Coordinates of C-alpha atoms and ligand atoms in Angstrom, one line a residue:
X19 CA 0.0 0.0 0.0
X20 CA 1.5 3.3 -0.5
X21 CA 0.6 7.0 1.1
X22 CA 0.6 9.9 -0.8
X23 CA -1.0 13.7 -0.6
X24 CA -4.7 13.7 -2.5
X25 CA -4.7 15.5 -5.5
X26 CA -8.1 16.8 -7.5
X27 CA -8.7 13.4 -9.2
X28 CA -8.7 11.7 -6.0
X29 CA -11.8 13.6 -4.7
X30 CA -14.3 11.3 -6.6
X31 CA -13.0 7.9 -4.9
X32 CA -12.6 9.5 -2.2
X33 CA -16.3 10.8 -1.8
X34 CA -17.2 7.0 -2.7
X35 CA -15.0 6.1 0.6
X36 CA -16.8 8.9 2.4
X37 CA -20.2 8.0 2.0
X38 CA -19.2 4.0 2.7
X39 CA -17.3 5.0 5.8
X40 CA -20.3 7.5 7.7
X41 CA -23.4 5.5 5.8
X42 CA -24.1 8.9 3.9
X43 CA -23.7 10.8 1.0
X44 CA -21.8 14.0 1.5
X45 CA -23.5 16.8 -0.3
X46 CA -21.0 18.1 -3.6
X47 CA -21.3 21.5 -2.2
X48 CA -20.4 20.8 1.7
X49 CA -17.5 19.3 0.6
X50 CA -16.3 22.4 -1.4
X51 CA -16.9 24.6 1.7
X52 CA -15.2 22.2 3.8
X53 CA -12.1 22.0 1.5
X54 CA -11.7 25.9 2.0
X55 CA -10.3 24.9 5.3
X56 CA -7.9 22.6 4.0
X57 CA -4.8 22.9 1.7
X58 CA -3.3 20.7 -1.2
X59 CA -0.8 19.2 0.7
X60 CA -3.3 18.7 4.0
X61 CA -5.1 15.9 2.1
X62 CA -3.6 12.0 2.3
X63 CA -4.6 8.9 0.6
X64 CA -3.3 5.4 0.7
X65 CA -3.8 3.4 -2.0
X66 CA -3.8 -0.5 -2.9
X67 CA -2.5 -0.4 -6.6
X68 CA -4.8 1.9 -8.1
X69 CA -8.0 2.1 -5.6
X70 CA -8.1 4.6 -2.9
X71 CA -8.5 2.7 0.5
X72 CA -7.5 5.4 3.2
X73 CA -7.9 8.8 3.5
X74 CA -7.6 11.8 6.1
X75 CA -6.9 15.2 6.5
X76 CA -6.3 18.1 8.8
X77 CA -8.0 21.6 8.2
X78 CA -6.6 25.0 9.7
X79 CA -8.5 25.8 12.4
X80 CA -8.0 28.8 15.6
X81 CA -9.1 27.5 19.1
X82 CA -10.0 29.4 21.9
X83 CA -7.9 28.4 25.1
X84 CA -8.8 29.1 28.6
X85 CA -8.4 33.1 29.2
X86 CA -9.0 34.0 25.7
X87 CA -5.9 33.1 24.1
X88 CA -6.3 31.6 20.7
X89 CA -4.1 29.1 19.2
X90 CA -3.7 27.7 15.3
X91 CA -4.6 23.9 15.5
X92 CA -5.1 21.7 12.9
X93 CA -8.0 19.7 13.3
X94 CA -7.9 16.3 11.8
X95 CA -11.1 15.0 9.8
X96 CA -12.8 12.7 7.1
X97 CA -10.9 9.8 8.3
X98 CA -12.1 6.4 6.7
X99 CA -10.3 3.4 5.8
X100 CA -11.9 0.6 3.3
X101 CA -14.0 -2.0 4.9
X102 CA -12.0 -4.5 3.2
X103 CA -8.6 -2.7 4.6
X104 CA -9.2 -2.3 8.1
X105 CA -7.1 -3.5 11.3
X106 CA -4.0 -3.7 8.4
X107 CA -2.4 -0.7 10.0
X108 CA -4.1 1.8 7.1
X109 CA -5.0 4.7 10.4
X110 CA -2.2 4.3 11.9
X111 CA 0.0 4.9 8.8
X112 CA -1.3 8.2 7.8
X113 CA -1.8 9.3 11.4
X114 CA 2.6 9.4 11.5
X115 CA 2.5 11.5 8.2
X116 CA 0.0 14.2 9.5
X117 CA 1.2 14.3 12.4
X118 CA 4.5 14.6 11.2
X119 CA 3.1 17.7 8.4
X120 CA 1.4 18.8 11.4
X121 CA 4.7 19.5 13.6
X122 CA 6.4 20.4 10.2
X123 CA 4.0 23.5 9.5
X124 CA 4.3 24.1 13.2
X125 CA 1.1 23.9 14.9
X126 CA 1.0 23.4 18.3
X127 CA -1.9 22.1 18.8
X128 CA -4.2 19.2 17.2
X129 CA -7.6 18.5 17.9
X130 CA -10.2 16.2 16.1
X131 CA -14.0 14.6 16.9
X132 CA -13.8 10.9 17.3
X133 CA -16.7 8.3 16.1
X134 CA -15.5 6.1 18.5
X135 CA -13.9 6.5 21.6
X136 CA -11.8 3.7 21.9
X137 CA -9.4 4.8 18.8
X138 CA -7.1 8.1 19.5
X139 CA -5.6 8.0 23.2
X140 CA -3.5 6.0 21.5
X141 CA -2.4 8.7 19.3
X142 CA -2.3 11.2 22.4
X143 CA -5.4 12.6 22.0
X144 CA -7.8 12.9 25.1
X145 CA -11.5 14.4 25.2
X146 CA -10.7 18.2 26.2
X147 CA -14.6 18.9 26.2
X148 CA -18.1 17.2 27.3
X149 CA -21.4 17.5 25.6
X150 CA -24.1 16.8 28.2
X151 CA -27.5 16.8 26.4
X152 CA -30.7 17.9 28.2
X153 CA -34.0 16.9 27.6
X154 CA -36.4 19.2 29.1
X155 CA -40.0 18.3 29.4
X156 CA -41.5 21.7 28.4
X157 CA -45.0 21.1 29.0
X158 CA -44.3 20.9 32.9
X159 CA -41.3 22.8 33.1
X160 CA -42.3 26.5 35.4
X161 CA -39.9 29.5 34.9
X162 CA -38.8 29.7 38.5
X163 CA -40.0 33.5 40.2
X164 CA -36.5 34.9 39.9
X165 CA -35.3 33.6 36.7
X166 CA -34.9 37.1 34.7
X167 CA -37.2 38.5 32.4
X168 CA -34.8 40.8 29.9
X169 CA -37.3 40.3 26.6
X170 CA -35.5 41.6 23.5
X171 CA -35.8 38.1 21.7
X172 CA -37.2 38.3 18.1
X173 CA -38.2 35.2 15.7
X174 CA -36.1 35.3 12.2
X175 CA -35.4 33.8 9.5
X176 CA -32.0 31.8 9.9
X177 CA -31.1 32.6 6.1
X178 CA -31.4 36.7 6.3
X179 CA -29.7 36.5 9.7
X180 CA -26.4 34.9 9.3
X181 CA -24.2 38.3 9.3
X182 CA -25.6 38.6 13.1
X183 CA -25.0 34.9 13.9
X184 CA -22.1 35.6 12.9
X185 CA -21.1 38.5 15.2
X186 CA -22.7 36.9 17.8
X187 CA -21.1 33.6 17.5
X188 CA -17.4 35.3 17.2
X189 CA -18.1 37.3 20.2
X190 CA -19.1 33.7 22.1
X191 CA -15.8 31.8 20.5
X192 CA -13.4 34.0 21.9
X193 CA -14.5 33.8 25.4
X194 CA -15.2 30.2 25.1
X195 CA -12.7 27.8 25.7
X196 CA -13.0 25.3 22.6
X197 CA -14.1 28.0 20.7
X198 CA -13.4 27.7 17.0
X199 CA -13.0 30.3 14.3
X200 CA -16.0 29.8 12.0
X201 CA -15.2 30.7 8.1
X202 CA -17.6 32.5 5.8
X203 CA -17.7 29.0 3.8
X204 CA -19.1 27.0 7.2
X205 CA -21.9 29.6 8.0
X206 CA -23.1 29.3 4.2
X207 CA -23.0 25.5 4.5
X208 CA -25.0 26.0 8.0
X209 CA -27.3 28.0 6.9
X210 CA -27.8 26.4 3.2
X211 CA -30.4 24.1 5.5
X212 CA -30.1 20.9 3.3
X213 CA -32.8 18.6 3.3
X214 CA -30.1 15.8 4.0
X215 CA -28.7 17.6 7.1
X216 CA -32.1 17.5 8.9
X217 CA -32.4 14.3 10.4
X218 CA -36.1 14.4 9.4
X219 CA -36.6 17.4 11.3
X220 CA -38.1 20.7 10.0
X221 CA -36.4 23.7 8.3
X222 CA -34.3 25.5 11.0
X223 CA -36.4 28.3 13.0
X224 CA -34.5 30.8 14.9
X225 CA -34.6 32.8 17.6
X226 CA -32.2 36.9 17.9
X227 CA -31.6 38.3 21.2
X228 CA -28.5 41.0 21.0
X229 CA -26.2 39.1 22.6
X230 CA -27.3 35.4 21.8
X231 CA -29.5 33.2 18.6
X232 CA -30.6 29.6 18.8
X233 CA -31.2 27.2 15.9
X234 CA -33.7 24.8 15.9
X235 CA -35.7 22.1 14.4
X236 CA -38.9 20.6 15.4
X237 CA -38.7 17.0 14.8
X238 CA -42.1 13.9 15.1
X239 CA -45.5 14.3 15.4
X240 CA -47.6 16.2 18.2
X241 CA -46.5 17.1 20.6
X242 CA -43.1 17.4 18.4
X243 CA -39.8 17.6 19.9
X244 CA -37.4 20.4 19.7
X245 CA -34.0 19.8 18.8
X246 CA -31.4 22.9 19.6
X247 CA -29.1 22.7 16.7
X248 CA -27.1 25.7 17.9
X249 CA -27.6 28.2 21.4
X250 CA -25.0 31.0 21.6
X251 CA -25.6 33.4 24.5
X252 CA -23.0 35.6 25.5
X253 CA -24.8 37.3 28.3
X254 CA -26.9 35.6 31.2
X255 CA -29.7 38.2 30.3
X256 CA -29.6 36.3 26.3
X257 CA -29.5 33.1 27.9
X258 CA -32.5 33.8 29.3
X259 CA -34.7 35.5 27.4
X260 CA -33.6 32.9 25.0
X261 CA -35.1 30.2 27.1
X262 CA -37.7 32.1 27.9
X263 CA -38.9 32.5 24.5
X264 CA -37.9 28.3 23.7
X265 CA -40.2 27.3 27.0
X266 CA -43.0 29.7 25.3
X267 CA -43.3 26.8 22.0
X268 CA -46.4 25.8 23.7
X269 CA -47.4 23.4 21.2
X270 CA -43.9 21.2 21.6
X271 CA -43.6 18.4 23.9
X272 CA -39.3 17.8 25.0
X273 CA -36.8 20.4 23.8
X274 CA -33.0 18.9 23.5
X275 CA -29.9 20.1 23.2
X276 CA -26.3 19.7 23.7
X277 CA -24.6 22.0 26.1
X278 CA -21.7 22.1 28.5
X279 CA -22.6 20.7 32.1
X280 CA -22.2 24.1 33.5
X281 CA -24.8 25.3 31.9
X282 CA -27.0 27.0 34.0
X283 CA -30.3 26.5 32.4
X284 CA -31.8 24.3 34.9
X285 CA -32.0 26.4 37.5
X286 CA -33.9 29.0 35.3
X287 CA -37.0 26.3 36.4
X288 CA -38.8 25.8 39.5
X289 CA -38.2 22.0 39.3
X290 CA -34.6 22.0 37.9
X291 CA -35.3 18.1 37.5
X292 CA -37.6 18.7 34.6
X293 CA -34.0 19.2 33.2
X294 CA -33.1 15.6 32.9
X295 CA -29.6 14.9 31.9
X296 CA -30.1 12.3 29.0
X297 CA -26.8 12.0 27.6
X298 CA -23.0 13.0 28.1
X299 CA -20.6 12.1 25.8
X300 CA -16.8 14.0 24.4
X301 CA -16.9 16.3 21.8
X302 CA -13.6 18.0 21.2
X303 CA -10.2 15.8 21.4
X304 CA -7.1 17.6 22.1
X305 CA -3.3 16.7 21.4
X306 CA -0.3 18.9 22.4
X307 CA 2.2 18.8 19.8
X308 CA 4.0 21.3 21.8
X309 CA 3.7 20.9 25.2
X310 CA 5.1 24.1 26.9
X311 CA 3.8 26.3 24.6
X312 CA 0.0 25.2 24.8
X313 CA 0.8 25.2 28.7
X314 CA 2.2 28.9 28.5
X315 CA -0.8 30.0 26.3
X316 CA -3.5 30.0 28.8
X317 CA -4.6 31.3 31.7
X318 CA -5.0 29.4 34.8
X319 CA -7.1 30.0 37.9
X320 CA -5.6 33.2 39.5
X321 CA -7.4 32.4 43.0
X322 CA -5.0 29.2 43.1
X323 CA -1.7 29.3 45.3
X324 CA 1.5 29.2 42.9
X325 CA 2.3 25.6 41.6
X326 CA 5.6 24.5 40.9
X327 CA 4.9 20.7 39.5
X328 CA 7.5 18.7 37.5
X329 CA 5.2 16.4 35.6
X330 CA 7.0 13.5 33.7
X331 CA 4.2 12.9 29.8
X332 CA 4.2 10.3 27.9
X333 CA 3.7 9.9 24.3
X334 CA 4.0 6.8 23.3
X335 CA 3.4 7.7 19.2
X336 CA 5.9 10.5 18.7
X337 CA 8.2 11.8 20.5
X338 CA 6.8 15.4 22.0
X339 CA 6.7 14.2 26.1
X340 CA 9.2 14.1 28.4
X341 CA 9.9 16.1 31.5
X342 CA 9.1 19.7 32.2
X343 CA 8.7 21.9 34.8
X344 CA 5.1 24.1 35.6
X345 CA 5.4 26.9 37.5
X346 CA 2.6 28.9 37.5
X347 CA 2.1 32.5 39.5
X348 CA -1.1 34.7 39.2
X349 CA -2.6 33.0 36.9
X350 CA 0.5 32.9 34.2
X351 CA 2.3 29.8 33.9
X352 CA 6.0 29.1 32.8
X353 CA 7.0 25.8 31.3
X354 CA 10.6 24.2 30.3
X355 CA 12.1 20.8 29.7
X356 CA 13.5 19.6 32.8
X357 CA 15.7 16.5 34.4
X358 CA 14.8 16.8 37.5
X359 CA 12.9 13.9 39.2
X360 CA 8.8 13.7 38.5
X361 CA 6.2 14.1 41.1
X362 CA 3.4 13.8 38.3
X363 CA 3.3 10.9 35.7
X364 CA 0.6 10.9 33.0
X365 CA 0.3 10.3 29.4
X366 CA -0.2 13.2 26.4
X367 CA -4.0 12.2 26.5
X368 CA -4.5 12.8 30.2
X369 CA -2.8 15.6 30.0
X370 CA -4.7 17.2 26.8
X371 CA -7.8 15.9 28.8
X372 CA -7.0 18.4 31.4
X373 CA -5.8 21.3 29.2
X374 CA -10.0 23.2 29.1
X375 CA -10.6 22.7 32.9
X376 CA -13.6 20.2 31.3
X377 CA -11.6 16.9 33.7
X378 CA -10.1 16.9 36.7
X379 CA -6.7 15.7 38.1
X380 CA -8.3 14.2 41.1
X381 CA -10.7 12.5 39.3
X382 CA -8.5 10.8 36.6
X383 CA -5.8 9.9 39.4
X384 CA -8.5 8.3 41.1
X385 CA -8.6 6.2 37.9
X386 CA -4.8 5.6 38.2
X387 CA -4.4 7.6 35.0
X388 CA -2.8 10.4 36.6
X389 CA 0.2 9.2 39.2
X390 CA 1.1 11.3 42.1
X391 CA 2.1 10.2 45.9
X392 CA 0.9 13.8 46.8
X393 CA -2.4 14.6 47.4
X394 CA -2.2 18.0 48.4
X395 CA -0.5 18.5 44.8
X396 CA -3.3 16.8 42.7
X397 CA -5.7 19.2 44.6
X398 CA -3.7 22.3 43.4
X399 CA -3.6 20.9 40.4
X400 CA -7.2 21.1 40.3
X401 CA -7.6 24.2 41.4
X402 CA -5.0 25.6 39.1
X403 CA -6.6 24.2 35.6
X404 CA -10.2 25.0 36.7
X405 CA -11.6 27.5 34.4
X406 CA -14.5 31.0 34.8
X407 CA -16.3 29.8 31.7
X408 CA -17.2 25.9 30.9
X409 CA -15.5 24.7 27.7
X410 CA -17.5 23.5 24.9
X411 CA -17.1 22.5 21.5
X412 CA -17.3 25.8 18.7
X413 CA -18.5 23.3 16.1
X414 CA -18.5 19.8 15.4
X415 CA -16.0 18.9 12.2
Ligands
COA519 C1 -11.6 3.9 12.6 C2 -10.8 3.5 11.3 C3 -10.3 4.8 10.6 C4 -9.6 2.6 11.8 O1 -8.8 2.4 10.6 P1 -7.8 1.1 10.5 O2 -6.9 1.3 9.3 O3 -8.6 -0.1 10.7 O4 -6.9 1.3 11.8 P2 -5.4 0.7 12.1 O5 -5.4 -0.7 11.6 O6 -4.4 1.6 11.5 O7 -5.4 0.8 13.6 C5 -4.6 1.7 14.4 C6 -4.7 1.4 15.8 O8 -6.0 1.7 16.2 C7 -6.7 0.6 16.8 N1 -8.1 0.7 16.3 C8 -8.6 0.8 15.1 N2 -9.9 0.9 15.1 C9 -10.3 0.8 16.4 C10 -11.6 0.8 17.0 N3 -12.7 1.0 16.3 N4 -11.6 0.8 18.3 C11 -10.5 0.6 19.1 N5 -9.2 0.6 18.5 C12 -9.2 0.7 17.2 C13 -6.0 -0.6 16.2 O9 -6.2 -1.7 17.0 C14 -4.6 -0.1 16.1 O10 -4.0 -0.2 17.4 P3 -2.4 -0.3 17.6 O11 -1.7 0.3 16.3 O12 -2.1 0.4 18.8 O13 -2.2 -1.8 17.7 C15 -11.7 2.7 10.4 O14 -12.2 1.6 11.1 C16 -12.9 3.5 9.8 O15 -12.7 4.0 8.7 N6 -14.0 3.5 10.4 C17 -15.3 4.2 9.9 C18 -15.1 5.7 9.8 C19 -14.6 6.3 11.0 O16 -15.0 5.9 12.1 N7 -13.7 7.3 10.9 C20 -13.1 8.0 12.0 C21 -13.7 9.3 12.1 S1 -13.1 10.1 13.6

């Protein structure tokens, strides 16, 4: 089998692979304003003989880090390998090359969404984010007395409103950490609405506040079930009123959506159990190609004592661990390769876990993934890498 970069007569099998791979057809026009993320030499195949059996890529993307920072990462997508080619090393052999055109163009960051989640800590990617979906039973569900009441929310059309969206939505990326820089080309594709990107739901409807939107789609027969495709509130009074004005479809049975579990939209309700947690899963997966400068780049928790930590990584794919020493002081962190002894052991994808504040040392040393004889150190740890705002996922890709 042999690796190569995809060139413009590759696209066609590759589509074919594409649609085998995620059991759908990937519209002509999606794919175009995908590609505008992408470059020529981003885009690998591997081939037997002549037929296309691998592909993946990695499209140039700006994440928001914890205290507004934003770093380049290249965030790796439309990976498939042939049914009749898998478990033959296909993945893992143009995973080396990007990664190693990843380093080469200098990124320090990589990030991707994983179908499965078995696959990529291997790689040294670990779940930086969590998607917790909600599922609140609207018909019960009573605005508690002080929930706020700012109004200001109008109904729109989603295709005349994209240029506020827009605003809206790079307002809410930079604070967010996770936040990704959203391209012209991806709000078109958004809000192009296809029929095949509805999951037999309506059209989208939306709802403007100032300083927030929400997408939706109402999905079954009476009472039909809302599905939040997008909420983007950058104020507490927009996340309100926006709720406000979703709890008011009084014809609609459950609304759903994805959000981070900080969200504080349950307790907007008298009975914040009409909020019923009915899923939690990862959504963005983060891996440090460069480990002191992704620690340097963001902010940590300035109400934390100053941490000195020597943490020993491993990465057991390339080789970007090692030993380094953490000193952080009002918030600002230094980091440097070090050889002196460990008190922290953990591998690239705990650590890339931790990076957004979404996981906890404590919690993954309970799970022996994080090693440390010192408690009172794991707790700093924890207090160092929490973060103001929840991370969450800009889009998925
Ligand atoms: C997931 C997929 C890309 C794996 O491709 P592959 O060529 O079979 O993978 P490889 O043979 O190179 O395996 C690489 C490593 O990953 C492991 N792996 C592969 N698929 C795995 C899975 N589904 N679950 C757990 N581990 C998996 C292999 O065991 C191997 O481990 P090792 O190298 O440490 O021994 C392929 O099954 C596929 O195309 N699936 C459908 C589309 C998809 O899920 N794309 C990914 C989008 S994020």
């Amino acid at each position: 089998m042999t690796l190569r970069t995809a060139t413009d007569g590759d696209w066609a099998a590759m589509a074919v692979l594409g649609a085998v791979g995620f059991g759908e057809d990937w519209d002509a026009e999606s794919m175009a304003a995908w590609r505008t993320l992408s470059a020529p030499d981003r885009s690998l195949v591997v081939c037997d003989g002549d037929t296309v059996v691998g592909m993946s890529g990695y499209l140039d993307m700006e994440l928001t880090v914890p205290g507004g920072a934003v770093l380049p990462a290249a965030g790796i997508s439309y990976v498939v390998v042939a049914p009749t080619h898998r478990r033959c090393g296909v993945l893992r052999m143009m995973y080396d090359e990007l990664h190693r055109r990843i380093a080469d163009s200098g990124y320090p960051i990589a990030a991707l969404t994983a179908s499965e989640g078995g696959i990529y800590a291997r790689f040294g990617y670990g779940p930086a984010t969590i998607d917790q979906q909600l599922t609140i039973d609207r018909r019960f569900a009573q605005l508690h007395p002080d929930a706020p009441d700012p109004g200001g929310v109008r109904l729109v059309k989603a295709a005349d409103s994209g240029a506020e969206f827009a605003a809206i939505y790079q307002r809410w990326r930079r604070r967010v950490p996770g936040g990704l820089a959203r391209p012209q080309a991806l709000w078109d594709d958004l809000l192009a609405d296809r029929e095949n990107t509805r999951e037999g739901g309506t059209e989208w409807f939306a709802m403007l506040h100032a300083d927030g939107y929400v997408l939706y789609r109402a999905h079954g027969e009476h009472p039909k079930t809302v599905r939040v495709g997008e909420f983007r509130a950058v104020t507490p009074a927009a996340h309100a009123a926006l709720w406000r004005a979703l709890l008011g479809l009084d014809l609609m049975g459950n609304l759903v959506i994805e959000t981070s579990p900080d969200d504080p939209m349950p307790y907007l309700l008298t009975d914040t159990r009409l909020a019923t947690t009915t899923g939690r899963t990862d959504a963005l997966w983060l891996r440090m190609m460069n480990i002191p400068a992704v620690l340097k780049a963001r902010r940590y928790s300035s109400e934390s004592a100053e941490l000195a930590v020597v943490m020993a990584v491993h990465d057991g794919f390339r080789g970007d661990g090692g030993r380094f020493a953490l000193t952080i002081s009002e918030g600002v962190a230094d980091c440097v390769p070090t050889q002196a002894e460990a008190e922290v052991e953990l591998g690239l994808d705990v650590l890339s876990s931790l990076y957004l504040g979404a996981h906890r040392a404590s919690a993954l040393a309970a799970a022996g993934r994080l090693r440390c004889r010192d408690d009172a150190l794991v707790r700093r740890l924890d207090a160092a890498f929490v973060t103001d705002v929840g991370a969450q996922i800009g889009y998925h890709f």
